[in-house]
Short mmCIF file of C-alpha atoms in Angstrom, two decimals:
data_model
loop_
_atom_site.label_atom_id
_atom_site.label_comp_id
_atom_site.label_asym_id
_atom_site.label_seq_id
_atom_site.Cartn_x
_atom_site.Cartn_y
_atom_site.Cartn_z
CA MET A 278 -7.13 7.43 -23.14
CA GLY A 279 -9.90 4.51 -22.00
CA ALA A 280 -10.85 4.62 -18.45
CA LEU A 281 -8.82 1.47 -17.62
CA GLU A 282 -5.89 3.18 -19.44
CA ALA A 283 -6.07 6.68 -17.09
CA VAL A 284 -6.73 3.97 -13.62
CA ILE A 285 -3.52 2.39 -14.71
CA ALA A 286 -1.59 6.02 -15.28
CA VAL A 287 -3.02 6.94 -11.43
CA SER A 288 -1.64 3.27 -10.14
CA ILE A 289 1.66 4.07 -11.74
CA VAL A 290 2.18 7.68 -10.03
CA LEU A 291 1.34 6.34 -7.27
CA PHE A 292 3.79 3.05 -7.69
CA SER A 293 6.68 5.63 -8.77
CA LEU A 294 5.58 7.73 -5.39
CA GLY A 295 5.80 4.90 -2.82
CA LEU A 296 9.53 3.42 -4.44
CA MET A 297 10.67 7.53 -4.23
CA ALA A 298 9.61 7.30 -0.54
CA VAL A 299 11.75 4.36 -0.23
CA LEU A 300 14.73 4.69 -2.17
CA THR A 301 15.29 8.73 -0.90
CA ARG A 302 14.35 8.21 2.81
CA ARG A 303 16.94 7.49 5.56
CA ASP A 304 13.72 6.53 7.89
CA ALA A 305 12.60 2.91 8.29
CA ILE A 306 9.10 3.92 9.03
CA PHE A 307 9.17 5.92 5.74
CA MET A 308 10.11 3.44 3.89
CA LEU A 309 7.02 1.13 4.99
CA ILE A 310 4.76 3.86 4.75
CA GLY A 311 6.34 3.78 1.00
CA ILE A 312 5.62 -0.04 0.55
CA GLU A 313 1.99 0.82 1.73
CA MET A 314 1.92 3.20 -1.13
CA MET A 315 3.21 0.75 -3.47
CA LEU A 316 1.44 -2.19 -2.14
CA ALA A 317 -2.16 0.08 -2.40
CA ALA A 318 -1.09 1.01 -6.10
CA GLY A 319 -0.88 -3.07 -7.20
CA ASN A 320 -4.54 -3.31 -5.21
CA LEU A 321 -5.25 -0.68 -7.67
CA ASN A 322 -4.23 -2.06 -10.65
CA LEU A 323 -6.04 -5.61 -9.65
CA VAL A 324 -9.29 -4.20 -9.08
CA ALA A 325 -9.18 -2.23 -12.46
CA PHE A 326 -8.09 -5.03 -14.23
CA TRP A 327 -10.87 -7.16 -12.71
CA HIS A 328 -14.17 -4.28 -13.44
CA TYR A 329 -12.62 -3.95 -17.35
CA GLY A 330 -11.56 -7.83 -18.01
CA PRO A 331 -13.02 -9.90 -20.33
CA HIS A 332 -14.76 -11.88 -17.15
CA PRO A 333 -15.12 -9.94 -14.26
CA GLU A 334 -18.17 -12.73 -13.08
CA GLN A 335 -15.27 -14.83 -11.93
CA MET A 336 -13.73 -12.47 -9.51
CA THR A 337 -10.26 -13.04 -9.61
CA GLY A 338 -8.61 -9.44 -9.59
CA ALA A 339 -10.70 -8.92 -6.47
CA MET A 340 -10.05 -11.94 -4.76
CA MET A 341 -6.57 -11.24 -5.58
CA ALA A 342 -6.91 -7.71 -4.38
CA ILE A 343 -8.37 -9.01 -1.11
CA PHE A 344 -6.02 -11.50 -0.27
CA ALA A 345 -2.92 -8.85 -0.89
CA MET A 346 -4.71 -6.72 1.47
CA ALA A 347 -4.69 -9.54 4.10
CA VAL A 348 -0.77 -10.59 3.57
CA ALA A 349 -0.09 -6.77 3.68
CA ALA A 350 -1.72 -5.88 6.58
CA GLY A 351 0.71 -9.13 8.40
CA GLU A 352 3.56 -7.10 6.67
CA THR A 353 3.29 -4.01 8.06
CA ALA A 354 2.91 -6.10 11.32
CA VAL A 355 5.80 -7.70 11.30
CA GLY A 356 7.45 -4.59 9.90
CA LEU A 357 6.49 -2.11 12.55
CA ALA A 358 7.46 -4.35 15.15
CA LEU A 359 10.86 -5.03 13.33
CA ILE A 360 11.47 -1.43 13.66
CA LEU A 361 10.65 -1.18 17.38
CA ALA A 362 12.87 -4.10 18.02
CA VAL A 363 15.54 -2.26 16.13
CA TYR A 364 15.05 1.04 18.07
CA ARG A 365 15.11 -0.92 21.26
CA HIS A 366 18.27 -1.96 20.68
CA ARG A 367 20.18 1.03 18.22
CA ARG A 368 17.61 4.43 19.74
CA SER A 369 17.69 5.16 16.10
CA THR A 370 14.64 3.57 13.23
CA GLN A 371 17.58 5.54 10.94
CA ILE A 372 18.86 2.92 8.31
CA ASP A 373 21.95 4.68 7.60
CA GLN A 374 22.64 4.31 11.37
CA LEU A 375 22.66 0.52 10.89
CA ASN A 376 26.47 -0.05 9.82
CA THR A 377 27.52 -2.40 12.75
CA LEU A 378 28.15 -5.07 9.55
CA LYS A 379 29.91 -2.67 7.41
CA GLY A 380 33.26 -3.84 7.22
CA MET B 136 -14.27 7.55 -20.84
CA ASN B 137 -17.69 6.83 -20.81
CA LEU B 138 -18.20 5.02 -17.79
CA LEU B 139 -15.86 6.76 -15.11
CA SER B 140 -16.79 10.60 -15.68
CA ILE B 141 -14.34 13.07 -16.16
CA LEU B 142 -14.94 15.06 -13.28
CA PRO B 143 -14.73 12.63 -9.98
CA PHE B 144 -12.08 10.44 -11.07
CA ALA B 145 -10.13 13.72 -11.56
CA VAL B 146 -10.70 14.69 -8.22
CA ILE B 147 -10.63 11.64 -6.93
CA ALA B 148 -6.91 11.24 -9.02
CA ALA B 149 -5.48 14.26 -7.51
CA ILE B 150 -6.63 13.89 -4.14
CA THR B 151 -4.71 10.28 -3.95
CA LEU B 152 -1.66 11.33 -5.79
CA ALA B 153 -1.25 14.73 -3.46
CA GLY B 154 -1.53 12.57 -0.31
CA ALA B 155 0.87 9.92 -1.80
CA LEU B 156 3.20 12.96 -2.69
CA ALA B 157 3.14 14.69 0.56
CA ALA B 158 3.53 11.49 2.25
CA ALA B 159 6.32 10.34 0.38
CA ALA B 160 7.88 14.27 0.65
CA LEU B 161 6.77 15.58 3.64
CA PRO B 162 10.00 15.94 6.63
CA ASN B 163 7.73 14.94 9.80
CA LEU B 164 7.00 11.61 9.64
CA VAL B 165 3.41 12.75 11.56
CA HIS B 166 2.52 14.95 9.06
CA ALA B 167 3.71 12.01 6.51
CA ALA B 168 1.42 9.23 7.82
CA LEU B 169 -1.62 11.37 7.89
CA SER B 170 -1.31 11.79 4.19
CA LEU B 171 -0.66 8.50 3.95
CA VAL B 172 -4.19 8.37 5.20
CA LEU B 173 -5.60 10.86 2.62
CA ALA B 174 -4.22 8.83 -0.40
CA PHE B 175 -5.14 5.33 1.22
CA LEU B 176 -8.77 7.08 1.35
CA GLY B 177 -8.45 8.42 -2.45
CA VAL B 178 -7.43 4.28 -3.17
CA ALA B 179 -10.63 3.35 -1.31
CA ALA B 180 -12.54 6.27 -3.43
CA PHE B 181 -11.25 4.33 -6.66
CA PHE B 182 -13.05 1.38 -5.42
CA PHE B 183 -15.52 2.16 -4.87
CA LEU B 184 -15.60 4.45 -8.45
CA LEU B 185 -14.49 0.86 -10.02
CA GLY B 186 -17.58 -1.08 -8.11
CA ALA B 187 -15.58 -2.82 -6.23
CA GLU B 188 -17.65 -1.25 -2.61
CA PHE B 189 -16.60 -4.55 -0.30
CA ILE B 190 -12.72 -3.85 -1.16
CA GLY B 191 -13.07 -0.34 -0.71
CA LEU B 192 -14.54 -1.11 2.40
CA VAL B 193 -11.60 -3.38 3.93
CA GLN B 194 -9.24 -0.74 2.10
CA VAL B 195 -10.56 1.91 4.88
CA ILE B 196 -10.76 -0.34 7.79
CA VAL B 197 -7.68 -1.95 7.14
CA TYR B 198 -6.07 0.30 6.16
CA VAL B 199 -6.96 3.91 7.51
CA GLY B 200 -8.18 2.47 10.74
CA ALA B 201 -5.81 -0.17 12.28
CA VAL B 202 -2.10 0.14 9.41
CA ALA B 203 -2.68 3.75 9.91
CA VAL B 204 -3.22 3.50 13.62
CA LEU B 205 -0.11 1.29 13.62
CA ILE B 206 2.32 3.93 12.29
CA VAL B 207 1.08 6.13 14.50
CA PHE B 208 1.67 4.79 17.01
CA THR B 209 5.05 2.87 16.21
CA ILE B 210 6.09 6.83 15.01
CA LEU B 211 5.36 8.17 18.80
CA LEU B 212 7.08 5.29 20.45
CA THR B 213 10.12 5.56 18.15
CA ARG B 214 10.60 9.42 18.58
CA SER B 215 14.55 10.44 19.98
CA ASP B 216 15.92 10.55 16.71
CA SER B 217 13.74 13.29 14.57
CA GLY B 218 14.34 16.30 13.05
CA ARG B 219 18.17 15.29 11.94
CA PRO B 220 19.14 17.41 8.83
CA GLY B 221 19.47 15.61 5.79
CA TYR B 222 16.72 13.53 5.76
CA MET B 223 16.31 12.40 2.13
CA ASN B 224 19.28 10.35 -0.15
CA TRP B 225 18.11 12.19 -3.32
CA GLY B 226 19.84 9.79 -5.33
CA GLY B 227 16.32 7.66 -5.66
CA VAL B 228 14.80 10.91 -7.63
CA PRO B 229 16.31 10.00 -10.58
CA VAL B 230 15.90 6.00 -10.34
CA ALA B 231 12.12 6.50 -9.63
CA LEU B 232 11.53 9.12 -12.13
CA ALA B 233 13.06 6.05 -14.89
CA VAL B 234 10.62 3.63 -13.42
CA LEU B 235 7.64 5.78 -14.22
CA ALA B 236 8.65 6.89 -16.96
CA GLY B 237 9.48 3.01 -18.14
CA LEU B 238 5.99 2.05 -16.87
CA LEU B 239 4.04 5.29 -18.66
CA TRP B 240 6.05 4.20 -21.70
CA ALA B 241 5.40 0.93 -21.29
CA LEU B 242 1.37 1.40 -20.26
CA SER B 243 1.36 3.94 -23.39
CA ARG B 244 2.74 0.72 -25.83
CA THR B 245 -0.20 -1.72 -24.97
CA ALA B 246 -3.24 -2.61 -26.03
CA LEU B 247 -5.79 -3.26 -23.11
CA PRO B 248 -8.91 -4.74 -23.67
CA ALA B 249 -11.67 -1.46 -23.79
CA GLY B 250 -13.83 -1.21 -20.96
CA GLN B 251 -17.67 -2.55 -21.25
CA ALA B 252 -19.49 -0.49 -19.62
CA GLY B 253 -21.61 -2.13 -16.95
CA ALA B 254 -20.73 -5.54 -17.72
CA ALA B 255 -19.03 -6.37 -14.45
CA ALA B 256 -20.97 -8.01 -12.24
CA PRO B 257 -21.98 -6.42 -9.00
CA LEU B 258 -19.08 -7.54 -6.38
CA THR B 259 -21.78 -8.60 -3.15
CA VAL B 260 -20.65 -9.63 -0.63
CA LEU B 261 -22.51 -13.09 -1.08
CA GLY B 262 -20.37 -13.70 -3.91
CA ILE B 263 -17.14 -12.89 -1.98
CA GLY B 264 -18.44 -15.40 0.82
CA GLN B 265 -19.53 -18.08 -1.99
CA THR B 266 -16.16 -17.46 -3.85
CA LEU B 267 -14.27 -17.37 -0.84
CA MET B 268 -15.40 -20.80 0.75
CA ASN B 269 -15.46 -23.01 -2.56
CA GLN B 270 -12.88 -21.49 -5.31
CA TYR B 271 -10.32 -20.19 -3.17
CA VAL B 272 -10.48 -22.07 -0.08
CA TRP B 273 -7.39 -23.03 0.45
CA PRO B 274 -5.96 -20.11 -0.34
CA LEU B 275 -8.25 -18.65 2.63
CA GLN B 276 -6.53 -21.05 4.85
CA ALA B 277 -3.26 -20.07 3.87
CA VAL B 278 -3.40 -16.69 4.63
CA GLY B 279 -4.98 -17.06 7.99
CA VAL B 280 -2.05 -19.30 8.89
CA VAL B 281 0.03 -16.29 7.70
CA LEU B 282 -1.82 -13.29 9.45
CA THR B 283 -1.18 -16.29 12.56
CA ALA B 284 2.23 -16.26 12.07
CA ALA B 285 2.51 -12.60 11.11
CA LEU B 286 0.85 -12.05 14.87
CA VAL B 287 2.67 -14.45 16.81
CA GLY B 288 5.91 -13.12 14.88
CA ALA B 289 4.97 -9.56 16.25
CA VAL B 290 4.81 -9.91 19.71
CA VAL B 291 7.50 -12.40 20.22
CA LEU B 292 9.73 -9.63 17.69
CA VAL B 293 8.79 -6.35 20.55
CA MET B 294 8.73 -8.91 23.78
CA GLU B 295 10.91 -7.67 26.54
CA GLU B 296 14.14 -10.09 27.03
CA LYS B 297 14.99 -11.74 30.08
CA ARG B 298 17.96 -11.38 31.29
#
């Protein structure tokens, strides 16, 4: 197993843990934490492929990782603001209690 | 595995995955957020190991410095319904395990390019800045617009409504 495969295996496990956090938790903040873990796993993949790819001097993967980080930071700020806005109305961040639209 | 020596790789991988597992499984929100910081630090150490020092530093500054603090602030601002029993919905675990198995199977079946030791050019801040300002100048402007929109949107979302 080469170094690239090892890094990608770690990234896969990190992504799966984030997915598990998103799918199993009932608290919206926990789901945001899981999304952050999945984004970090994606960034790890981008940097690993940049480092071991055929043209590392073009810095494509590294640039993509930088842009992904910027967008992820904005996503976190908006997500937490949404959670705060929902909490102000419903006094809860548990997503299974947000069932107003349920028929 | 020659470029990455085994020992630091294994230590960093263990720290990262332990932090991620704790963040995914701990019942207490504050504990989970602090475990997330550990996982982020592990990912930043991976970036350093892979020769992307600037991205590792950005990871520490943005995620450990800003995102983790934001999450902890939100946790502290929304604490009236914590400690509810049945905090987990275990139906998601088999789905996550299936995704894990599928991705690992795909990885084992894929022929990846063998990493050339030391082939990667060092990722200097000068090089990043020149690439951002020449080749990626329009994506850079777009990211600026996205961040401005996110900033304004977050402020509008949490603003007190006038009645």
